[in-house]
Amino acid sequence: MKKVLLVLFIMAFAANMMFAGTPMTNQGDKYLGFTMGGLGDFNLHSAGPVNGVSARYFLSKDMSLRLGLGFSNSKSEPTTGTFSKNESMSFGIAPALVWNMAPVAGSISPYWGVQASYINTKLTDTYRANGTKDELSVNTFGAGVMMGAEWFAWDGISFNAEYSFTYNSASGDFTPAGGTSQDLGTATSMGFNTSAQVGLNVYIGGN
């Protein structure tokens, strides 16, 4: 689904679809967005596919506030090996301030912005022999900049693709089966996300 949306976006940019809508970037405009790839990936690949929702409200012409939520959950139950069950769950929140630039070819609205994020990830492995568990919990705080473009396929309906450059600081603890919690310290990372966030946005109301 993610690749299909990205291909559609690229085709739209090249051909400037004849049925395109008008960008909605005026004060009071707002949308509900549905994302694939997790709001800039959220660095949650270890917890399975990440889907998310976002809401955006224009505070003034071309400037908006966006709030994104991401969630990922996976579980496997291998029939052989040390563990009988592997579980992972992640939740993230990402507020952002976004500025739209002048439209391209009428229906495509480039944008850029700054974003912060918080992600909590929990991994649990259950031993086959006795049912005890290893547990890992990680909290990640991030900040970064993003750039993307939004194509208004119809009035009030748009698709977007976005890349971001982020700095992340992660800390966590590990509790082995039958043991006590161990502080894992802090690790940092910085760089571009390896894949684009793509999404579908539905505008509500508007001026």
PDB file of C-alpha atoms in Angstrom:
ATOM      1  CA  MET A   1       0.000   0.000   0.000  1.00  0.00           C
ATOM      2  CA  LYS A   2       2.806   2.384   0.886  1.00  0.00           C
ATOM      3  CA  LYS A   3       4.548   1.866  -2.486  1.00  0.00           C
ATOM      4  CA  VAL A   4       1.272   2.297  -4.360  1.00  0.00           C
ATOM      5  CA  LEU A   5       0.636   5.673  -2.679  1.00  0.00           C
ATOM      6  CA  LEU A   6       4.178   6.840  -3.424  1.00  0.00           C
ATOM      7  CA  VAL A   7       3.876   5.852  -7.109  1.00  0.00           C
ATOM      8  CA  LEU A   8       0.565   7.714  -7.359  1.00  0.00           C
ATOM      9  CA  PHE A   9       2.165  10.803  -5.862  1.00  0.00           C
ATOM     10  CA  ILE A  10       5.083  10.751  -8.329  1.00  0.00           C
ATOM     11  CA  MET A  11       2.708  10.280 -11.256  1.00  0.00           C
ATOM     12  CA  ALA A  12       0.694  13.235 -10.027  1.00  0.00           C
ATOM     13  CA  PHE A  13       3.755  15.460  -9.835  1.00  0.00           C
ATOM     14  CA  ALA A  14       4.834  14.566 -13.375  1.00  0.00           C
ATOM     15  CA  ALA A  15       1.466  14.813 -15.061  1.00  0.00           C
ATOM     16  CA  ASN A  16      -0.341  17.415 -12.881  1.00  0.00           C
ATOM     17  CA  MET A  17      -3.616  15.492 -13.064  1.00  0.00           C
ATOM     18  CA  MET A  18      -6.309  17.266 -14.995  1.00  0.00           C
ATOM     19  CA  PHE A  19      -8.825  16.778 -12.178  1.00  0.00           C
ATOM     20  CA  ALA A  20      -6.569  18.201  -9.438  1.00  0.00           C
ATOM     21  CA  GLY A  21      -7.918  20.285  -6.586  1.00  0.00           C
ATOM     22  CA  THR A  22      -6.794  23.547  -5.003  1.00  0.00           C
ATOM     23  CA  PRO A  23      -4.331  23.574  -2.058  1.00  0.00           C
ATOM     24  CA  MET A  24      -5.990  24.414   1.278  1.00  0.00           C
ATOM     25  CA  THR A  25      -3.483  26.406   3.336  1.00  0.00           C
ATOM     26  CA  ASN A  26      -5.575  29.259   4.717  1.00  0.00           C
ATOM     27  CA  GLN A  27      -6.104  30.093   8.376  1.00  0.00           C
ATOM     28  CA  GLY A  28      -8.676  27.722   9.874  1.00  0.00           C
ATOM     29  CA  ASP A  29      -8.157  24.923   7.349  1.00  0.00           C
ATOM     30  CA  LYS A  30      -7.709  21.524   8.985  1.00  0.00           C
ATOM     31  CA  TYR A  31      -7.391  17.840   8.097  1.00  0.00           C
ATOM     32  CA  LEU A  32      -7.342  14.331   9.441  1.00  0.00           C
ATOM     33  CA  GLY A  33      -4.470  12.318   7.951  1.00  0.00           C
ATOM     34  CA  PHE A  34      -3.772   8.598   7.636  1.00  0.00           C
ATOM     35  CA  THR A  35      -0.132   7.606   7.212  1.00  0.00           C
ATOM     36  CA  MET A  36       1.858   4.556   6.115  1.00  0.00           C
ATOM     37  CA  GLY A  37       5.482   4.319   7.221  1.00  0.00           C
ATOM     38  CA  GLY A  38       4.874   5.807  10.625  1.00  0.00           C
ATOM     39  CA  LEU A  39       5.105   9.603  10.786  1.00  0.00           C
ATOM     40  CA  GLY A  40       8.656   9.740   9.553  1.00  0.00           C
ATOM     41  CA  ASP A  41       9.174   6.055  10.394  1.00  0.00           C
ATOM     42  CA  PHE A  42       9.388   6.799  14.132  1.00  0.00           C
ATOM     43  CA  ASN A  43      12.339   4.355  14.202  1.00  0.00           C
ATOM     44  CA  LEU A  44       9.902   1.557  15.038  1.00  0.00           C
ATOM     45  CA  HIS A  45      10.900  -0.967  12.385  1.00  0.00           C
ATOM     46  CA  SER A  46      11.752  -3.573  15.032  1.00  0.00           C
ATOM     47  CA  ALA A  47       8.126  -3.590  16.154  1.00  0.00           C
ATOM     48  CA  GLY A  48       6.598  -4.388  12.777  1.00  0.00           C
ATOM     49  CA  PRO A  49       4.713  -2.187  10.290  1.00  0.00           C
ATOM     50  CA  VAL A  50       3.915   1.262  11.621  1.00  0.00           C
ATOM     51  CA  ASN A  51       0.643   3.010  10.843  1.00  0.00           C
ATOM     52  CA  GLY A  52      -0.471   6.353  12.139  1.00  0.00           C
ATOM     53  CA  VAL A  53      -2.976   9.158  12.173  1.00  0.00           C
ATOM     54  CA  SER A  54      -2.402  12.885  12.279  1.00  0.00           C
ATOM     55  CA  ALA A  55      -4.382  16.082  12.647  1.00  0.00           C
ATOM     56  CA  ARG A  56      -3.332  19.440  11.253  1.00  0.00           C
ATOM     57  CA  TYR A  57      -4.699  22.935  11.855  1.00  0.00           C
ATOM     58  CA  PHE A  58      -3.616  26.120  10.063  1.00  0.00           C
ATOM     59  CA  LEU A  59      -2.875  28.854  12.585  1.00  0.00           C
ATOM     60  CA  SER A  60      -2.396  31.394   9.801  1.00  0.00           C
ATOM     61  CA  LYS A  61      -1.886  31.453   6.049  1.00  0.00           C
ATOM     62  CA  ASP A  62       0.647  28.675   5.173  1.00  0.00           C
ATOM     63  CA  MET A  63       1.593  27.958   8.821  1.00  0.00           C
ATOM     64  CA  SER A  64       0.069  25.012  10.664  1.00  0.00           C
ATOM     65  CA  LEU A  65       0.335  22.862  13.766  1.00  0.00           C
ATOM     66  CA  ARG A  66       0.365  19.082  13.250  1.00  0.00           C
ATOM     67  CA  LEU A  67       0.028  16.295  15.796  1.00  0.00           C
ATOM     68  CA  GLY A  68       0.836  12.745  14.800  1.00  0.00           C
ATOM     69  CA  LEU A  69       0.285   9.424  16.565  1.00  0.00           C
ATOM     70  CA  GLY A  70       1.935   6.139  15.585  1.00  0.00           C
ATOM     71  CA  PHE A  71       1.334   2.589  16.771  1.00  0.00           C
ATOM     72  CA  SER A  72       2.928  -0.770  16.024  1.00  0.00           C
ATOM     73  CA  ASN A  73       2.246  -4.217  17.431  1.00  0.00           C
ATOM     74  CA  SER A  74       3.481  -7.671  16.473  1.00  0.00           C
ATOM     75  CA  LYS A  75       3.544 -11.191  17.909  1.00  0.00           C
ATOM     76  CA  SER A  76       5.074 -14.437  16.696  1.00  0.00           C
ATOM     77  CA  GLU A  77       4.877 -17.933  18.177  1.00  0.00           C
ATOM     78  CA  PRO A  78       7.674 -20.070  16.691  1.00  0.00           C
ATOM     79  CA  THR A  79       7.235 -23.832  17.000  1.00  0.00           C
ATOM     80  CA  THR A  80      10.958 -24.479  17.574  1.00  0.00           C
ATOM     81  CA  GLY A  81      13.833 -22.672  19.275  1.00  0.00           C
ATOM     82  CA  THR A  82      14.493 -21.115  22.660  1.00  0.00           C
ATOM     83  CA  PHE A  83      11.453 -18.857  22.739  1.00  0.00           C
ATOM     84  CA  SER A  84       7.822 -19.866  22.406  1.00  0.00           C
ATOM     85  CA  LYS A  85       6.609 -16.301  21.900  1.00  0.00           C
ATOM     86  CA  ASN A  86       8.077 -12.975  20.737  1.00  0.00           C
ATOM     87  CA  GLU A  87       6.042  -9.819  21.293  1.00  0.00           C
ATOM     88  CA  SER A  88       6.682  -6.163  20.518  1.00  0.00           C
ATOM     89  CA  MET A  89       4.637  -3.006  20.887  1.00  0.00           C
ATOM     90  CA  SER A  90       5.446   0.647  20.217  1.00  0.00           C
ATOM     91  CA  PHE A  91       3.563   3.893  20.602  1.00  0.00           C
ATOM     92  CA  GLY A  92       4.705   7.322  19.512  1.00  0.00           C
ATOM     93  CA  ILE A  93       3.578  10.934  19.448  1.00  0.00           C
ATOM     94  CA  ALA A  94       5.022  13.680  17.242  1.00  0.00           C
ATOM     95  CA  PRO A  95       3.987  17.360  17.354  1.00  0.00           C
ATOM     96  CA  ALA A  96       5.223  19.528  14.481  1.00  0.00           C
ATOM     97  CA  LEU A  97       5.099  23.095  13.173  1.00  0.00           C
ATOM     98  CA  VAL A  98       4.743  23.147   9.384  1.00  0.00           C
ATOM     99  CA  TRP A  99       5.098  25.871   6.741  1.00  0.00           C
ATOM    100  CA  ASN A 100       3.721  25.505   3.208  1.00  0.00           C
ATOM    101  CA  MET A 101       5.510  27.084   0.256  1.00  0.00           C
ATOM    102  CA  ALA A 102       4.133  28.461  -2.999  1.00  0.00           C
ATOM    103  CA  PRO A 103       2.154  25.836  -4.964  1.00  0.00           C
ATOM    104  CA  VAL A 104       3.797  24.071  -7.896  1.00  0.00           C
ATOM    105  CA  ALA A 105       1.724  23.529 -11.054  1.00  0.00           C
ATOM    106  CA  GLY A 106      -1.355  24.679  -9.174  1.00  0.00           C
ATOM    107  CA  SER A 107      -2.216  21.559  -7.178  1.00  0.00           C
ATOM    108  CA  ILE A 108       1.075  20.565  -5.479  1.00  0.00           C
ATOM    109  CA  SER A 109       2.008  22.297  -2.243  1.00  0.00           C
ATOM    110  CA  PRO A 110       5.618  21.786  -1.013  1.00  0.00           C
ATOM    111  CA  TYR A 111       6.197  22.168   2.720  1.00  0.00           C
ATOM    112  CA  TRP A 112       8.833  21.992   5.415  1.00  0.00           C
ATOM    113  CA  GLY A 113       8.762  21.974   9.191  1.00  0.00           C
ATOM    114  CA  VAL A 114      10.260  21.114  12.558  1.00  0.00           C
ATOM    115  CA  GLN A 115       9.175  18.127  14.603  1.00  0.00           C
ATOM    116  CA  ALA A 116       9.657  16.572  18.037  1.00  0.00           C
ATOM    117  CA  SER A 117       8.801  13.005  18.967  1.00  0.00           C
ATOM    118  CA  TYR A 118       8.509  10.542  21.827  1.00  0.00           C
ATOM    119  CA  ILE A 119       8.404   6.768  21.322  1.00  0.00           C
ATOM    120  CA  ASN A 120       7.980   3.980  23.845  1.00  0.00           C
ATOM    121  CA  THR A 121       8.907   0.461  22.710  1.00  0.00           C
ATOM    122  CA  LYS A 122       8.483  -2.775  24.653  1.00  0.00           C
ATOM    123  CA  LEU A 123       9.855  -6.175  23.576  1.00  0.00           C
ATOM    124  CA  THR A 124       9.070  -9.441  25.384  1.00  0.00           C
ATOM    125  CA  ASP A 125      10.505 -12.919  24.714  1.00  0.00           C
ATOM    126  CA  THR A 126       8.940 -15.916  26.477  1.00  0.00           C
ATOM    127  CA  TYR A 127      11.129 -18.966  27.118  1.00  0.00           C
ATOM    128  CA  ARG A 128       9.702 -22.248  25.885  1.00  0.00           C
ATOM    129  CA  ALA A 129      11.100 -24.328  28.755  1.00  0.00           C
ATOM    130  CA  ASN A 130       9.526 -22.603  31.746  1.00  0.00           C
ATOM    131  CA  GLY A 131       7.392 -19.673  30.550  1.00  0.00           C
ATOM    132  CA  THR A 132       9.623 -16.975  32.050  1.00  0.00           C
ATOM    133  CA  LYS A 133      10.258 -13.773  30.102  1.00  0.00           C
ATOM    134  CA  ASP A 134      13.009 -11.411  29.023  1.00  0.00           C
ATOM    135  CA  GLU A 135      11.669  -7.844  28.864  1.00  0.00           C
ATOM    136  CA  LEU A 136      13.147  -4.788  27.162  1.00  0.00           C
ATOM    137  CA  SER A 137      11.727  -1.274  27.445  1.00  0.00           C
ATOM    138  CA  VAL A 138      13.108   1.697  25.466  1.00  0.00           C
ATOM    139  CA  ASN A 139      12.119   5.376  25.515  1.00  0.00           C
ATOM    140  CA  THR A 140      13.238   7.508  22.593  1.00  0.00           C
ATOM    141  CA  PHE A 141      13.104  11.311  22.351  1.00  0.00           C
ATOM    142  CA  GLY A 142      13.714  12.939  18.991  1.00  0.00           C
ATOM    143  CA  ALA A 143      13.827  16.251  17.152  1.00  0.00           C
ATOM    144  CA  GLY A 144      14.284  17.037  13.509  1.00  0.00           C
ATOM    145  CA  VAL A 145      13.284  18.795  10.330  1.00  0.00           C
ATOM    146  CA  MET A 146      11.183  17.442   7.495  1.00  0.00           C
ATOM    147  CA  MET A 147      10.412  18.360   3.918  1.00  0.00           C
ATOM    148  CA  GLY A 148       7.678  17.050   1.679  1.00  0.00           C
ATOM    149  CA  ALA A 149       4.956  17.856  -0.795  1.00  0.00           C
ATOM    150  CA  GLU A 150       1.198  17.503  -0.800  1.00  0.00           C
ATOM    151  CA  TRP A 151      -0.787  16.808  -3.970  1.00  0.00           C
ATOM    152  CA  PHE A 152      -4.439  17.816  -3.938  1.00  0.00           C
ATOM    153  CA  ALA A 153      -6.050  15.151  -6.097  1.00  0.00           C
ATOM    154  CA  TRP A 154      -9.468  16.713  -5.486  1.00  0.00           C
ATOM    155  CA  ASP A 155     -10.733  19.627  -3.448  1.00  0.00           C
ATOM    156  CA  GLY A 156     -10.423  18.579   0.186  1.00  0.00           C
ATOM    157  CA  ILE A 157      -8.491  15.348  -0.560  1.00  0.00           C
ATOM    158  CA  SER A 158      -4.702  15.178  -0.779  1.00  0.00           C
ATOM    159  CA  PHE A 159      -1.791  12.741  -0.812  1.00  0.00           C
ATOM    160  CA  ASN A 160       1.605  13.593   0.643  1.00  0.00           C
ATOM    161  CA  ALA A 161       5.148  12.216   0.693  1.00  0.00           C
ATOM    162  CA  GLU A 162       7.711  13.329   3.266  1.00  0.00           C
ATOM    163  CA  TYR A 163      11.332  12.753   4.283  1.00  0.00           C
ATOM    164  CA  SER A 164      12.935  13.876   7.545  1.00  0.00           C
ATOM    165  CA  PHE A 165      16.310  14.363   9.185  1.00  0.00           C
ATOM    166  CA  THR A 166      16.236  13.552  12.894  1.00  0.00           C
ATOM    167  CA  TYR A 167      18.304  13.380  16.057  1.00  0.00           C
ATOM    168  CA  ASN A 168      17.251  10.692  18.539  1.00  0.00           C
ATOM    169  CA  SER A 169      18.263   9.903  22.113  1.00  0.00           C
ATOM    170  CA  ALA A 170      17.202   6.480  23.428  1.00  0.00           C
ATOM    171  CA  SER A 171      17.433   5.051  26.932  1.00  0.00           C
ATOM    172  CA  GLY A 172      16.115   1.781  28.278  1.00  0.00           C
ATOM    173  CA  ASP A 173      16.234  -1.075  30.709  1.00  0.00           C
ATOM    174  CA  PHE A 174      16.411  -4.842  30.330  1.00  0.00           C
ATOM    175  CA  THR A 175      14.951  -7.356  32.755  1.00  0.00           C
ATOM    176  CA  PRO A 176      16.162 -10.932  32.174  1.00  0.00           C
ATOM    177  CA  ALA A 177      13.946 -13.847  33.126  1.00  0.00           C
ATOM    178  CA  GLY A 178      14.053 -14.278  36.898  1.00  0.00           C
ATOM    179  CA  GLY A 179      16.476 -11.359  37.279  1.00  0.00           C
ATOM    180  CA  THR A 180      16.469  -7.695  38.183  1.00  0.00           C
ATOM    181  CA  SER A 181      16.182  -4.671  35.899  1.00  0.00           C
ATOM    182  CA  GLN A 182      19.409  -3.451  34.262  1.00  0.00           C
ATOM    183  CA  ASP A 183      19.898   0.128  33.053  1.00  0.00           C
ATOM    184  CA  LEU A 184      21.126   0.100  29.459  1.00  0.00           C
ATOM    185  CA  GLY A 185      22.283   3.706  29.438  1.00  0.00           C
ATOM    186  CA  THR A 186      21.700   6.149  26.589  1.00  0.00           C
ATOM    187  CA  ALA A 187      22.368   5.895  22.860  1.00  0.00           C
ATOM    188  CA  THR A 188      22.055   8.661  20.267  1.00  0.00           C
ATOM    189  CA  SER A 189      21.627   8.650  16.488  1.00  0.00           C
ATOM    190  CA  MET A 190      21.270  11.238  13.758  1.00  0.00           C
ATOM    191  CA  GLY A 191      20.457  11.014  10.068  1.00  0.00           C
ATOM    192  CA  PHE A 192      17.868  10.831   7.302  1.00  0.00           C
ATOM    193  CA  ASN A 193      15.042   8.344   7.501  1.00  0.00           C
ATOM    194  CA  THR A 194      15.584   5.558   5.005  1.00  0.00           C
ATOM    195  CA  SER A 195      12.056   5.608   3.603  1.00  0.00           C
ATOM    196  CA  ALA A 196       9.360   8.172   2.982  1.00  0.00           C
ATOM    197  CA  GLN A 197       6.233   8.707   4.975  1.00  0.00           C
ATOM    198  CA  VAL A 198       3.247   8.708   2.642  1.00  0.00           C
ATOM    199  CA  GLY A 199      -0.306   9.549   3.544  1.00  0.00           C
ATOM    200  CA  LEU A 200      -3.868  10.376   2.649  1.00  0.00           C
ATOM    201  CA  ASN A 201      -5.376  13.572   4.080  1.00  0.00           C
ATOM    202  CA  VAL A 202      -9.056  14.502   4.357  1.00  0.00           C
ATOM    203  CA  TYR A 203      -9.773  18.189   4.933  1.00  0.00           C
ATOM    204  CA  ILE A 204     -12.653  19.095   7.222  1.00  0.00           C
ATOM    205  CA  GLY A 205     -14.517  22.328   6.753  1.00  0.00           C
ATOM    206  CA  GLY A 206     -12.117  25.081   5.740  1.00  0.00           C
ATOM    207  CA  ASN A 207     -12.437  28.700   4.768  1.00  0.00           C
TER     208      ASN A 207
END
